[in-house]
Amino acid sequence: MKRSDTLLLAHGSGGRLTHELVRQVFLPAFDNPYLRTLSDSAVLSELPQGRPALTTDAFVVDPPIFPGGDLGYLSVCGTVNDLAVAGARPLWLTWALVLEEGLDGDLLHTVVEGAARACREAGVTLVAGDTKVVPRGKGDRAFAITSGLGVVPVGRDLGDHRVQTGDDIVVSGPFGDHGATIMACRHGLSGSFLVSDCAPLNDLVETVMTCGAEIHAMHDPTRGGVATTCHEVAARAGVRCVLEEVSLPVRSETLTTCELLGLDPLYLACEGRVLMWVAPDDTERLLKTLHSHPLGRDAARIGRTEPPKGGQASVLLRTAIGGERPVDLLSGSELPRIC
Amino acid sequence: MKPSDAFSDRATVEALVSRAREQASRLDRPVTFMEVCGTHTHAIAAAGLRRLLPQKVRLISGPGCPVCVTPVDYLDRAEALAALPDVIVCTFGDLVRVPSSCGSLEQARARGCDVRIVYSPRDALAIAREHPSKRIVFLAVGFETTLPTVAAALAEAESEGIATFQILPGGKLIEPPLRALVTDGDVQIDGFLLPGHVSVIIGSNAYTFLAEEFRVPGAVVGFTPADILLGVSELVQQVLERAPRVANLYTRVVRPEGNRHAQELIARFFEPVDTRWRGLGEIPGSGLGVRATWAHRDASTIEVAVPEPREPGGCRCGEVLKGVIEPPQCPLFDRGCTPDAPLGACMVSSEGTCAAWYRHERFGAGAAA
Amino acid sequence: MCLAIPMQLIERSEWDGTAELRGVQRQVSLMLCPEAQVGEYVLVHAGYAITTVDVEEARKTLELLDEIVREDIPE
């Protein structure tokens, strides 16, 4: 399967073309001793001490290649990040692709290379995989399904059960860049700084976990963005998340895209940002650590948790002009609007 | 989050708020102003502006959200067209979730209809170029701001000879409902915040009838918090002076005569027709139909079976649109009608009065009716 | 009812132009605003420039706002 080839149904039949695909495309990209055996299961080495963490995710994105990433890179980052924000050190991944007959070889190679690059950046090993090919019209080019296994080191405990009233809310960088970039691609907007924030966060998380700050919970605000993540934490932790509009780090290109298409950056997906709930005394230390990391240079404190108020919104935005507005859960998907 | 901009600057807003409050303290009675435009409704809610207004000023939302006023039979027809095998329906994102008699365009798409969301009528034209064997039906809803863009796309289709591009006309004009509101007497309106971007096209002179015939104050305003507060101040001042007029406070883009190119393009393709507004009923001459010369561009001439229109029982969108009631007074609001499962149109569009209220005001102190 | 934002026209041919705001660009049609010059700001709605922005008028409005802020400074 060369870049110039077109994917055929036979590539998924298990026959000669399938073998060719594995040997020419997948093995060279991800080569490691587990994968090389090509057996039914990857039999792994013993886990380091701690609690195993397991996650799975399915990835669909239109367009499959976008500024700052591609479906493959995104699928590995997404899974690595889900493990990382649970406090786990990601170790092994599995990767399954559902491909549409007629797929451009070039696109497949780009996606595979993207996934391999993300594995290298994150220091994880892709130990098992699968490919299926569906007839043309029965899928949208390529879907990826990724599972990841990691270990939460002994003594580490992150989760919404630890979030308290008075915690500061910190974000590792400007948010909404991924969502805005995808929307911009779909609706004819461009700009050299419209680049997805897609990145593996495990190194950043490891750095902050060892900086001594008392971090209670972390989340990566993917689908539904910062607003949705704050809602989920508020509901699980029984607190109210109050955000300050003036403190929200949003790139001007992302904000402009939102203004043009009628979107709200609070609801746009990030694929390389982490939200943290931290004991307020340690916020400065955390921010200092974040600022010294390449993925955390623009980290900011964006708000704090307050006691819940009966009958009031669980996420509130204090607006830049001194007003307030409840931030509700998103209904349906964010669609561009003209009104 | 906002880039620094004097129009959204906190100190400016605070100064405007205290100015408006000082003026309003001299009013001898509470006043009700209507913001006609849904984008104003949205901007007011997003900035949390309502709670900063003077106590004597009540701001209500009018019929300026094109999604909210589009009658259910329009959506039924759009869905019927989408069900035709050779048709691609193109629409602004605002319309896809609006409930029709039997579903919505979103649900039609889930059933296999080809419904695509575009940012511009030109994007629909591009789809027509890509799919020459399909008929492209663009859902042309909107007010005077949007209609010239539709007319321009039609002009482009004509000059390029793209025969497959058609529109389903659903355009509305702003003057007839304003007249209906001030003559109807259902609600006493002491002034209008007039829609800034409609005014770019029709010009600020288009509203002189409000002051001259009805002695109702008006202010054409932009969409930043400062613009809106300037407008509120201006309306209070006109009430205090008992000197209604049309103040143009959005002079950076609104000229007295409007945009003549746009007006000419509208006139070339469209003509006023009687049309129904969801909630307001039939208003003579308030819609724009496609002129007979361009009948081949008019998708409403395509024969399709359209079901008997059904609107949800108990829905009081009509009164909400006229400002007679506020959303929480509707028996369905937050009890069966939510942004997740909207029953009425005002709950669907993010600029719809009910949706804006649900999202931004439901918990707020300013929500008292 | 109508979302529109000002963008700077950075290039144009007969009916088409590229408009930019804070690093974001989009093709816009100039059919409704044929008089727009490169360098001017235009108001963009649904992919169309619908008018030019009058910089002088914008300045006057900002001056008015400035004046209101100055008057508001408490004694």
mmCIF file with all atom_site columns, C-alpha atoms in Angstrom, chain B residues 123-298:
data_model
loop_
_atom_site.group_PDB
_atom_site.id
_atom_site.type_symbol
_atom_site.label_atom_id
_atom_site.label_alt_id
_atom_site.label_comp_id
_atom_site.label_asym_id
_atom_site.label_entity_id
_atom_site.label_seq_id
_atom_site.pdbx_PDB_ins_code
_atom_site.Cartn_x
_atom_site.Cartn_y
_atom_site.Cartn_z
_atom_site.occupancy
_atom_site.B_iso_or_equiv
_atom_site.pdbx_formal_charge
_atom_site.auth_seq_id
_atom_site.auth_comp_id
_atom_site.auth_asym_id
_atom_site.auth_atom_id
_atom_site.pdbx_PDB_model_num
ATOM 1   C CA . ASP B 1 123 ? -21.172 28.170 0.060   1.00 0.00 ? 123 ASP B CA 1
ATOM 2   C CA . ALA B 1 124 ? -24.468 26.691 -1.146  1.00 0.00 ? 124 ALA B CA 1
ATOM 3   C CA . LEU B 1 125 ? -23.624 27.939 -4.617  1.00 0.00 ? 125 LEU B CA 1
ATOM 4   C CA . ALA B 1 126 ? -20.263 26.181 -4.365  1.00 0.00 ? 126 ALA B CA 1
ATOM 5   C CA . ILE B 1 127 ? -22.087 22.959 -3.476  1.00 0.00 ? 127 ILE B CA 1
ATOM 6   C CA . ALA B 1 128 ? -24.229 23.458 -6.597  1.00 0.00 ? 128 ALA B CA 1
ATOM 7   C CA . ARG B 1 129 ? -21.058 23.696 -8.708  1.00 0.00 ? 129 ARG B CA 1
ATOM 8   C CA . GLU B 1 130 ? -19.715 20.503 -7.120  1.00 0.00 ? 130 GLU B CA 1
ATOM 9   C CA . HIS B 1 131 ? -22.905 18.495 -7.614  1.00 0.00 ? 131 HIS B CA 1
ATOM 10  C CA . PRO B 1 132 ? -24.299 19.450 -11.032 1.00 0.00 ? 132 PRO B CA 1
ATOM 11  C CA . SER B 1 133 ? -26.711 16.504 -11.054 1.00 0.00 ? 133 SER B CA 1
ATOM 12  C CA . LYS B 1 134 ? -28.408 17.614 -7.824  1.00 0.00 ? 134 LYS B CA 1
ATOM 13  C CA . ARG B 1 135 ? -30.876 20.379 -7.162  1.00 0.00 ? 135 ARG B CA 1
ATOM 14  C CA . ILE B 1 136 ? -29.641 22.707 -4.438  1.00 0.00 ? 136 ILE B CA 1
ATOM 15  C CA . VAL B 1 137 ? -32.311 24.337 -2.288  1.00 0.00 ? 137 VAL B CA 1
ATOM 16  C CA . PHE B 1 138 ? -31.063 27.114 -0.033  1.00 0.00 ? 138 PHE B CA 1
ATOM 17  C CA . LEU B 1 139 ? -33.330 27.980 2.886   1.00 0.00 ? 139 LEU B CA 1
ATOM 18  C CA . ALA B 1 140 ? -33.518 31.737 2.526   1.00 0.00 ? 140 ALA B CA 1
ATOM 19  C CA . VAL B 1 141 ? -34.690 32.900 5.926   1.00 0.00 ? 141 VAL B CA 1
ATOM 20  C CA . GLY B 1 142 ? -33.654 36.158 7.473   1.00 0.00 ? 142 GLY B CA 1
ATOM 21  C CA . PHE B 1 143 ? -34.323 39.854 7.542   1.00 0.00 ? 143 PHE B CA 1
ATOM 22  C CA . GLU B 1 144 ? -32.993 42.660 5.377   1.00 0.00 ? 144 GLU B CA 1
ATOM 23  C CA . THR B 1 145 ? -29.421 41.975 6.467   1.00 0.00 ? 145 THR B CA 1
ATOM 24  C CA . THR B 1 146 ? -29.361 38.468 5.071   1.00 0.00 ? 146 THR B CA 1
ATOM 25  C CA . LEU B 1 147 ? -31.687 38.791 2.090   1.00 0.00 ? 147 LEU B CA 1
ATOM 26  C CA . PRO B 1 148 ? -29.250 40.801 -0.053  1.00 0.00 ? 148 PRO B CA 1
ATOM 27  C CA . THR B 1 149 ? -26.705 38.012 0.365   1.00 0.00 ? 149 THR B CA 1
ATOM 28  C CA . VAL B 1 150 ? -29.296 35.587 -0.976  1.00 0.00 ? 150 VAL B CA 1
ATOM 29  C CA . ALA B 1 151 ? -30.101 37.950 -3.849  1.00 0.00 ? 151 ALA B CA 1
ATOM 30  C CA . ALA B 1 152 ? -26.389 38.254 -4.613  1.00 0.00 ? 152 ALA B CA 1
ATOM 31  C CA . ALA B 1 153 ? -26.054 34.468 -4.728  1.00 0.00 ? 153 ALA B CA 1
ATOM 32  C CA . LEU B 1 154 ? -29.038 34.337 -7.110  1.00 0.00 ? 154 LEU B CA 1
ATOM 33  C CA . ALA B 1 155 ? -27.404 36.975 -9.298  1.00 0.00 ? 155 ALA B CA 1
ATOM 34  C CA . GLU B 1 156 ? -24.216 34.947 -9.365  1.00 0.00 ? 156 GLU B CA 1
ATOM 35  C CA . ALA B 1 157 ? -26.135 31.775 -10.242 1.00 0.00 ? 157 ALA B CA 1
ATOM 36  C CA . GLU B 1 158 ? -27.860 33.645 -13.085 1.00 0.00 ? 158 GLU B CA 1
ATOM 37  C CA . SER B 1 159 ? -24.681 35.104 -14.551 1.00 0.00 ? 159 SER B CA 1
ATOM 38  C CA . GLU B 1 160 ? -22.843 31.806 -14.267 1.00 0.00 ? 160 GLU B CA 1
ATOM 39  C CA . GLY B 1 161 ? -25.798 29.818 -15.583 1.00 0.00 ? 161 GLY B CA 1
ATOM 40  C CA . ILE B 1 162 ? -26.067 27.497 -12.582 1.00 0.00 ? 162 ILE B CA 1
ATOM 41  C CA . ALA B 1 163 ? -29.608 26.292 -13.241 1.00 0.00 ? 163 ALA B CA 1
ATOM 42  C CA . THR B 1 164 ? -29.754 23.911 -10.292 1.00 0.00 ? 164 THR B CA 1
ATOM 43  C CA . PHE B 1 165 ? -29.552 26.563 -7.560  1.00 0.00 ? 165 PHE B CA 1
ATOM 44  C CA . GLN B 1 166 ? -32.893 27.440 -6.008  1.00 0.00 ? 166 GLN B CA 1
ATOM 45  C CA . ILE B 1 167 ? -34.095 29.053 -2.824  1.00 0.00 ? 167 ILE B CA 1
ATOM 46  C CA . LEU B 1 168 ? -37.040 28.466 -0.529  1.00 0.00 ? 168 LEU B CA 1
ATOM 47  C CA . PRO B 1 169 ? -38.108 32.043 0.190   1.00 0.00 ? 169 PRO B CA 1
ATOM 48  C CA . GLY B 1 170 ? -38.741 32.761 3.867   1.00 0.00 ? 170 GLY B CA 1
ATOM 49  C CA . GLY B 1 171 ? -37.420 36.304 4.134   1.00 0.00 ? 171 GLY B CA 1
ATOM 50  C CA . LYS B 1 172 ? -39.059 38.856 6.393   1.00 0.00 ? 172 LYS B CA 1
ATOM 51  C CA . LEU B 1 173 ? -39.157 42.635 6.552   1.00 0.00 ? 173 LEU B CA 1
ATOM 52  C CA . ILE B 1 174 ? -38.788 44.559 9.787   1.00 0.00 ? 174 ILE B CA 1
ATOM 53  C CA . GLU B 1 175 ? -41.119 47.524 9.285   1.00 0.00 ? 175 GLU B CA 1
ATOM 54  C CA . PRO B 1 176 ? -44.455 45.644 9.150   1.00 0.00 ? 176 PRO B CA 1
ATOM 55  C CA . PRO B 1 177 ? -44.037 43.857 12.508  1.00 0.00 ? 177 PRO B CA 1
ATOM 56  C CA . LEU B 1 178 ? -42.854 47.104 14.140  1.00 0.00 ? 178 LEU B CA 1
ATOM 57  C CA . ARG B 1 179 ? -46.043 48.743 12.914  1.00 0.00 ? 179 ARG B CA 1
ATOM 58  C CA . ALA B 1 180 ? -48.065 45.779 14.093  1.00 0.00 ? 180 ALA B CA 1
ATOM 59  C CA . LEU B 1 181 ? -46.477 45.973 17.534  1.00 0.00 ? 181 LEU B CA 1
ATOM 60  C CA . VAL B 1 182 ? -47.146 49.666 18.061  1.00 0.00 ? 182 VAL B CA 1
ATOM 61  C CA . THR B 1 183 ? -50.704 49.564 16.733  1.00 0.00 ? 183 THR B CA 1
ATOM 62  C CA . ASP B 1 184 ? -51.626 46.253 18.331  1.00 0.00 ? 184 ASP B CA 1
ATOM 63  C CA . GLY B 1 185 ? -51.613 47.690 21.878  1.00 0.00 ? 185 GLY B CA 1
ATOM 64  C CA . ASP B 1 186 ? -50.964 44.312 23.551  1.00 0.00 ? 186 ASP B CA 1
ATOM 65  C CA . VAL B 1 187 ? -47.975 45.784 25.242  1.00 0.00 ? 187 VAL B CA 1
ATOM 66  C CA . GLN B 1 188 ? -46.985 49.386 25.853  1.00 0.00 ? 188 GLN B CA 1
ATOM 67  C CA . ILE B 1 189 ? -43.565 49.933 24.270  1.00 0.00 ? 189 ILE B CA 1
ATOM 68  C CA . ASP B 1 190 ? -41.815 53.143 25.288  1.00 0.00 ? 190 ASP B CA 1
ATOM 69  C CA . GLY B 1 191 ? -38.984 52.818 22.833  1.00 0.00 ? 191 GLY B CA 1
ATOM 70  C CA . PHE B 1 192 ? -37.173 50.528 20.438  1.00 0.00 ? 192 PHE B CA 1
ATOM 71  C CA . LEU B 1 193 ? -33.540 49.504 20.292  1.00 0.00 ? 193 LEU B CA 1
ATOM 72  C CA . LEU B 1 194 ? -33.475 49.192 16.526  1.00 0.00 ? 194 LEU B CA 1
ATOM 73  C CA . PRO B 1 195 ? -31.571 46.416 14.772  1.00 0.00 ? 195 PRO B CA 1
ATOM 74  C CA . GLY B 1 196 ? -28.127 47.682 13.799  1.00 0.00 ? 196 GLY B CA 1
ATOM 75  C CA . HIS B 1 197 ? -27.350 45.355 10.947  1.00 0.00 ? 197 HIS B CA 1
ATOM 76  C CA . VAL B 1 198 ? -30.763 45.470 9.311   1.00 0.00 ? 198 VAL B CA 1
ATOM 77  C CA . SER B 1 199 ? -30.275 49.229 9.431   1.00 0.00 ? 199 SER B CA 1
ATOM 78  C CA . VAL B 1 200 ? -27.010 48.928 7.501   1.00 0.00 ? 200 VAL B CA 1
ATOM 79  C CA . ILE B 1 201 ? -29.154 47.802 4.578   1.00 0.00 ? 201 ILE B CA 1
ATOM 80  C CA . ILE B 1 202 ? -32.382 49.792 4.977   1.00 0.00 ? 202 ILE B CA 1
ATOM 81  C CA . GLY B 1 203 ? -30.866 52.936 6.540   1.00 0.00 ? 203 GLY B CA 1
ATOM 82  C CA . SER B 1 204 ? -31.842 54.797 9.691   1.00 0.00 ? 204 SER B CA 1
ATOM 83  C CA . ASN B 1 205 ? -34.376 56.889 7.758   1.00 0.00 ? 205 ASN B CA 1
ATOM 84  C CA . ALA B 1 206 ? -36.534 53.790 7.412   1.00 0.00 ? 206 ALA B CA 1
ATOM 85  C CA . TYR B 1 207 ? -37.764 54.172 10.991  1.00 0.00 ? 207 TYR B CA 1
ATOM 86  C CA . THR B 1 208 ? -38.871 57.793 10.994  1.00 0.00 ? 208 THR B CA 1
ATOM 87  C CA . PHE B 1 209 ? -42.479 56.565 10.943  1.00 0.00 ? 209 PHE B CA 1
ATOM 88  C CA . LEU B 1 210 ? -42.084 55.393 14.548  1.00 0.00 ? 210 LEU B CA 1
ATOM 89  C CA . ALA B 1 211 ? -41.540 58.897 15.858  1.00 0.00 ? 211 ALA B CA 1
ATOM 90  C CA . GLU B 1 212 ? -43.647 60.739 13.294  1.00 0.00 ? 212 GLU B CA 1
ATOM 91  C CA . GLU B 1 213 ? -46.716 58.506 13.201  1.00 0.00 ? 213 GLU B CA 1
ATOM 92  C CA . PHE B 1 214 ? -46.619 56.860 16.607  1.00 0.00 ? 214 PHE B CA 1
ATOM 93  C CA . ARG B 1 215 ? -44.474 59.166 18.750  1.00 0.00 ? 215 ARG B CA 1
ATOM 94  C CA . VAL B 1 216 ? -42.354 56.196 19.870  1.00 0.00 ? 216 VAL B CA 1
ATOM 95  C CA . PRO B 1 217 ? -38.648 56.771 20.594  1.00 0.00 ? 217 PRO B CA 1
ATOM 96  C CA . GLY B 1 218 ? -36.084 54.750 18.673  1.00 0.00 ? 218 GLY B CA 1
ATOM 97  C CA . ALA B 1 219 ? -32.330 54.259 18.635  1.00 0.00 ? 219 ALA B CA 1
ATOM 98  C CA . VAL B 1 220 ? -30.300 52.386 16.043  1.00 0.00 ? 220 VAL B CA 1
ATOM 99  C CA . VAL B 1 221 ? -27.522 50.690 17.987  1.00 0.00 ? 221 VAL B CA 1
ATOM 100 C CA . GLY B 1 222 ? -24.612 48.318 17.558  1.00 0.00 ? 222 GLY B CA 1
ATOM 101 C CA . PHE B 1 223 ? -23.951 45.142 19.464  1.00 0.00 ? 223 PHE B CA 1
ATOM 102 C CA . THR B 1 224 ? -21.246 45.802 22.043  1.00 0.00 ? 224 THR B CA 1
ATOM 103 C CA . PRO B 1 225 ? -22.233 46.464 25.663  1.00 0.00 ? 225 PRO B CA 1
ATOM 104 C CA . ALA B 1 226 ? -21.313 50.136 25.224  1.00 0.00 ? 226 ALA B CA 1
ATOM 105 C CA . ASP B 1 227 ? -23.462 50.442 22.093  1.00 0.00 ? 227 ASP B CA 1
ATOM 106 C CA . ILE B 1 228 ? -26.461 48.903 23.806  1.00 0.00 ? 228 ILE B CA 1
ATOM 107 C CA . LEU B 1 229 ? -26.111 51.054 26.937  1.00 0.00 ? 229 LEU B CA 1
ATOM 108 C CA . LEU B 1 230 ? -25.763 54.182 24.824  1.00 0.00 ? 230 LEU B CA 1
ATOM 109 C CA . GLY B 1 231 ? -29.039 53.159 23.207  1.00 0.00 ? 231 GLY B CA 1
ATOM 110 C CA . VAL B 1 232 ? -30.791 52.669 26.543  1.00 0.00 ? 232 VAL B CA 1
ATOM 111 C CA . SER B 1 233 ? -29.605 56.097 27.693  1.00 0.00 ? 233 SER B CA 1
ATOM 112 C CA . GLU B 1 234 ? -30.786 57.676 24.492  1.00 0.00 ? 234 GLU B CA 1
ATOM 113 C CA . LEU B 1 235 ? -34.254 56.129 24.808  1.00 0.00 ? 235 LEU B CA 1
ATOM 114 C CA . VAL B 1 236 ? -34.561 57.223 28.450  1.00 0.00 ? 236 VAL B CA 1
ATOM 115 C CA . GLN B 1 237 ? -33.537 60.733 27.412  1.00 0.00 ? 237 GLN B CA 1
ATOM 116 C CA . GLN B 1 238 ? -36.173 60.823 24.657  1.00 0.00 ? 238 GLN B CA 1
ATOM 117 C CA . VAL B 1 239 ? -38.831 59.700 27.138  1.00 0.00 ? 239 VAL B CA 1
ATOM 118 C CA . LEU B 1 240 ? -37.719 62.361 29.640  1.00 0.00 ? 240 LEU B CA 1
ATOM 119 C CA . GLU B 1 241 ? -37.791 65.064 26.992  1.00 0.00 ? 241 GLU B CA 1
ATOM 120 C CA . ARG B 1 242 ? -40.992 63.740 25.455  1.00 0.00 ? 242 ARG B CA 1
ATOM 121 C CA . ALA B 1 243 ? -39.194 64.167 22.149  1.00 0.00 ? 243 ALA B CA 1
ATOM 122 C CA . PRO B 1 244 ? -39.331 60.911 20.220  1.00 0.00 ? 244 PRO B CA 1
ATOM 123 C CA . ARG B 1 245 ? -37.001 60.644 17.254  1.00 0.00 ? 245 ARG B CA 1
ATOM 124 C CA . VAL B 1 246 ? -34.840 58.067 15.513  1.00 0.00 ? 246 VAL B CA 1
ATOM 125 C CA . ALA B 1 247 ? -31.321 58.424 16.879  1.00 0.00 ? 247 ALA B CA 1
ATOM 126 C CA . ASN B 1 248 ? -28.616 56.722 14.874  1.00 0.00 ? 248 ASN B CA 1
ATOM 127 C CA . LEU B 1 249 ? -25.948 55.701 17.377  1.00 0.00 ? 249 LEU B CA 1
ATOM 128 C CA . TYR B 1 250 ? -24.306 53.194 15.034  1.00 0.00 ? 250 TYR B CA 1
ATOM 129 C CA . THR B 1 251 ? -23.051 55.749 12.527  1.00 0.00 ? 251 THR B CA 1
ATOM 130 C CA . ARG B 1 252 ? -19.853 53.818 11.879  1.00 0.00 ? 252 ARG B CA 1
ATOM 131 C CA . VAL B 1 253 ? -21.812 51.438 9.649   1.00 0.00 ? 253 VAL B CA 1
ATOM 132 C CA . VAL B 1 254 ? -25.376 52.765 9.373   1.00 0.00 ? 254 VAL B CA 1
ATOM 133 C CA . ARG B 1 255 ? -26.057 55.579 6.907   1.00 0.00 ? 255 ARG B CA 1
ATOM 134 C CA . PRO B 1 256 ? -29.402 57.414 6.744   1.00 0.00 ? 256 PRO B CA 1
ATOM 135 C CA . GLU B 1 257 ? -30.163 55.969 3.301   1.00 0.00 ? 257 GLU B CA 1
ATOM 136 C CA . GLY B 1 258 ? -28.721 52.475 3.883   1.00 0.00 ? 258 GLY B CA 1
ATOM 137 C CA . ASN B 1 259 ? -26.977 50.355 1.276   1.00 0.00 ? 259 ASN B CA 1
ATOM 138 C CA . ARG B 1 260 ? -28.451 51.114 -2.155  1.00 0.00 ? 260 ARG B CA 1
ATOM 139 C CA . HIS B 1 261 ? -26.675 48.240 -3.911  1.00 0.00 ? 261 HIS B CA 1
ATOM 140 C CA . ALA B 1 262 ? -28.204 45.810 -1.482  1.00 0.00 ? 262 ALA B CA 1
ATOM 141 C CA . GLN B 1 263 ? -31.642 47.408 -1.747  1.00 0.00 ? 263 GLN B CA 1
ATOM 142 C CA . GLU B 1 264 ? -31.498 47.200 -5.553  1.00 0.00 ? 264 GLU B CA 1
ATOM 143 C CA . LEU B 1 265 ? -30.487 43.543 -5.466  1.00 0.00 ? 265 LEU B CA 1
ATOM 144 C CA . ILE B 1 266 ? -33.375 42.737 -3.125  1.00 0.00 ? 266 ILE B CA 1
ATOM 145 C CA . ALA B 1 267 ? -35.794 44.589 -5.394  1.00 0.00 ? 267 ALA B CA 1
ATOM 146 C CA . ARG B 1 268 ? -34.466 42.792 -8.469  1.00 0.00 ? 268 ARG B CA 1
ATOM 147 C CA . PHE B 1 269 ? -35.239 39.314 -7.147  1.00 0.00 ? 269 PHE B CA 1
ATOM 148 C CA . PHE B 1 270 ? -37.896 39.764 -4.491  1.00 0.00 ? 270 PHE B CA 1
ATOM 149 C CA . GLU B 1 271 ? -41.236 41.464 -3.970  1.00 0.00 ? 271 GLU B CA 1
ATOM 150 C CA . PRO B 1 272 ? -43.230 41.998 -0.791  1.00 0.00 ? 272 PRO B CA 1
ATOM 151 C CA . VAL B 1 273 ? -45.832 39.332 -0.080  1.00 0.00 ? 273 VAL B CA 1
ATOM 152 C CA . ASP B 1 274 ? -48.234 38.676 2.768   1.00 0.00 ? 274 ASP B CA 1
ATOM 153 C CA . THR B 1 275 ? -46.661 36.209 5.103   1.00 0.00 ? 275 THR B CA 1
ATOM 154 C CA . ARG B 1 276 ? -47.253 34.438 8.372   1.00 0.00 ? 276 ARG B CA 1
ATOM 155 C CA . TRP B 1 277 ? -45.032 34.909 11.395  1.00 0.00 ? 277 TRP B CA 1
ATOM 156 C CA . ARG B 1 278 ? -44.848 32.256 14.014  1.00 0.00 ? 278 ARG B CA 1
ATOM 157 C CA . GLY B 1 279 ? -46.714 33.727 16.933  1.00 0.00 ? 279 GLY B CA 1
ATOM 158 C CA . LEU B 1 280 ? -47.708 36.989 15.262  1.00 0.00 ? 280 LEU B CA 1
ATOM 159 C CA . GLY B 1 281 ? -49.892 35.508 12.543  1.00 0.00 ? 281 GLY B CA 1
ATOM 160 C CA . GLU B 1 282 ? -50.341 36.877 9.060   1.00 0.00 ? 282 GLU B CA 1
ATOM 161 C CA . ILE B 1 283 ? -48.912 40.370 8.465   1.00 0.00 ? 283 ILE B CA 1
ATOM 162 C CA . PRO B 1 284 ? -49.655 41.970 5.073   1.00 0.00 ? 284 PRO B CA 1
ATOM 163 C CA . GLY B 1 285 ? -46.615 42.754 2.943   1.00 0.00 ? 285 GLY B CA 1
ATOM 164 C CA . SER B 1 286 ? -44.204 41.544 5.603   1.00 0.00 ? 286 SER B CA 1
ATOM 165 C CA . GLY B 1 287 ? -42.424 38.842 3.636   1.00 0.00 ? 287 GLY B CA 1
ATOM 166 C CA . LEU B 1 288 ? -40.374 38.686 0.495   1.00 0.00 ? 288 LEU B CA 1
ATOM 167 C CA . GLY B 1 289 ? -41.340 36.288 -2.274  1.00 0.00 ? 289 GLY B CA 1
ATOM 168 C CA . VAL B 1 290 ? -39.377 35.556 -5.434  1.00 0.00 ? 290 VAL B CA 1
ATOM 169 C CA . ARG B 1 291 ? -40.510 37.704 -8.386  1.00 0.00 ? 291 ARG B CA 1
ATOM 170 C CA . ALA B 1 292 ? -42.330 35.815 -11.142 1.00 0.00 ? 292 ALA B CA 1
ATOM 171 C CA . THR B 1 293 ? -39.464 36.564 -13.572 1.00 0.00 ? 293 THR B CA 1
ATOM 172 C CA . TRP B 1 294 ? -37.264 34.301 -11.472 1.00 0.00 ? 294 TRP B CA 1
ATOM 173 C CA . ALA B 1 295 ? -39.830 31.571 -10.812 1.00 0.00 ? 295 ALA B CA 1
ATOM 174 C CA . HIS B 1 296 ? -37.253 28.988 -11.902 1.00 0.00 ? 296 HIS B CA 1
ATOM 175 C CA . ARG B 1 297 ? -35.252 29.932 -8.809  1.00 0.00 ? 297 ARG B CA 1
ATOM 176 C CA . ASP B 1 298 ? -38.201 29.500 -6.472  1.00 0.00 ? 298 ASP B CA 1
#
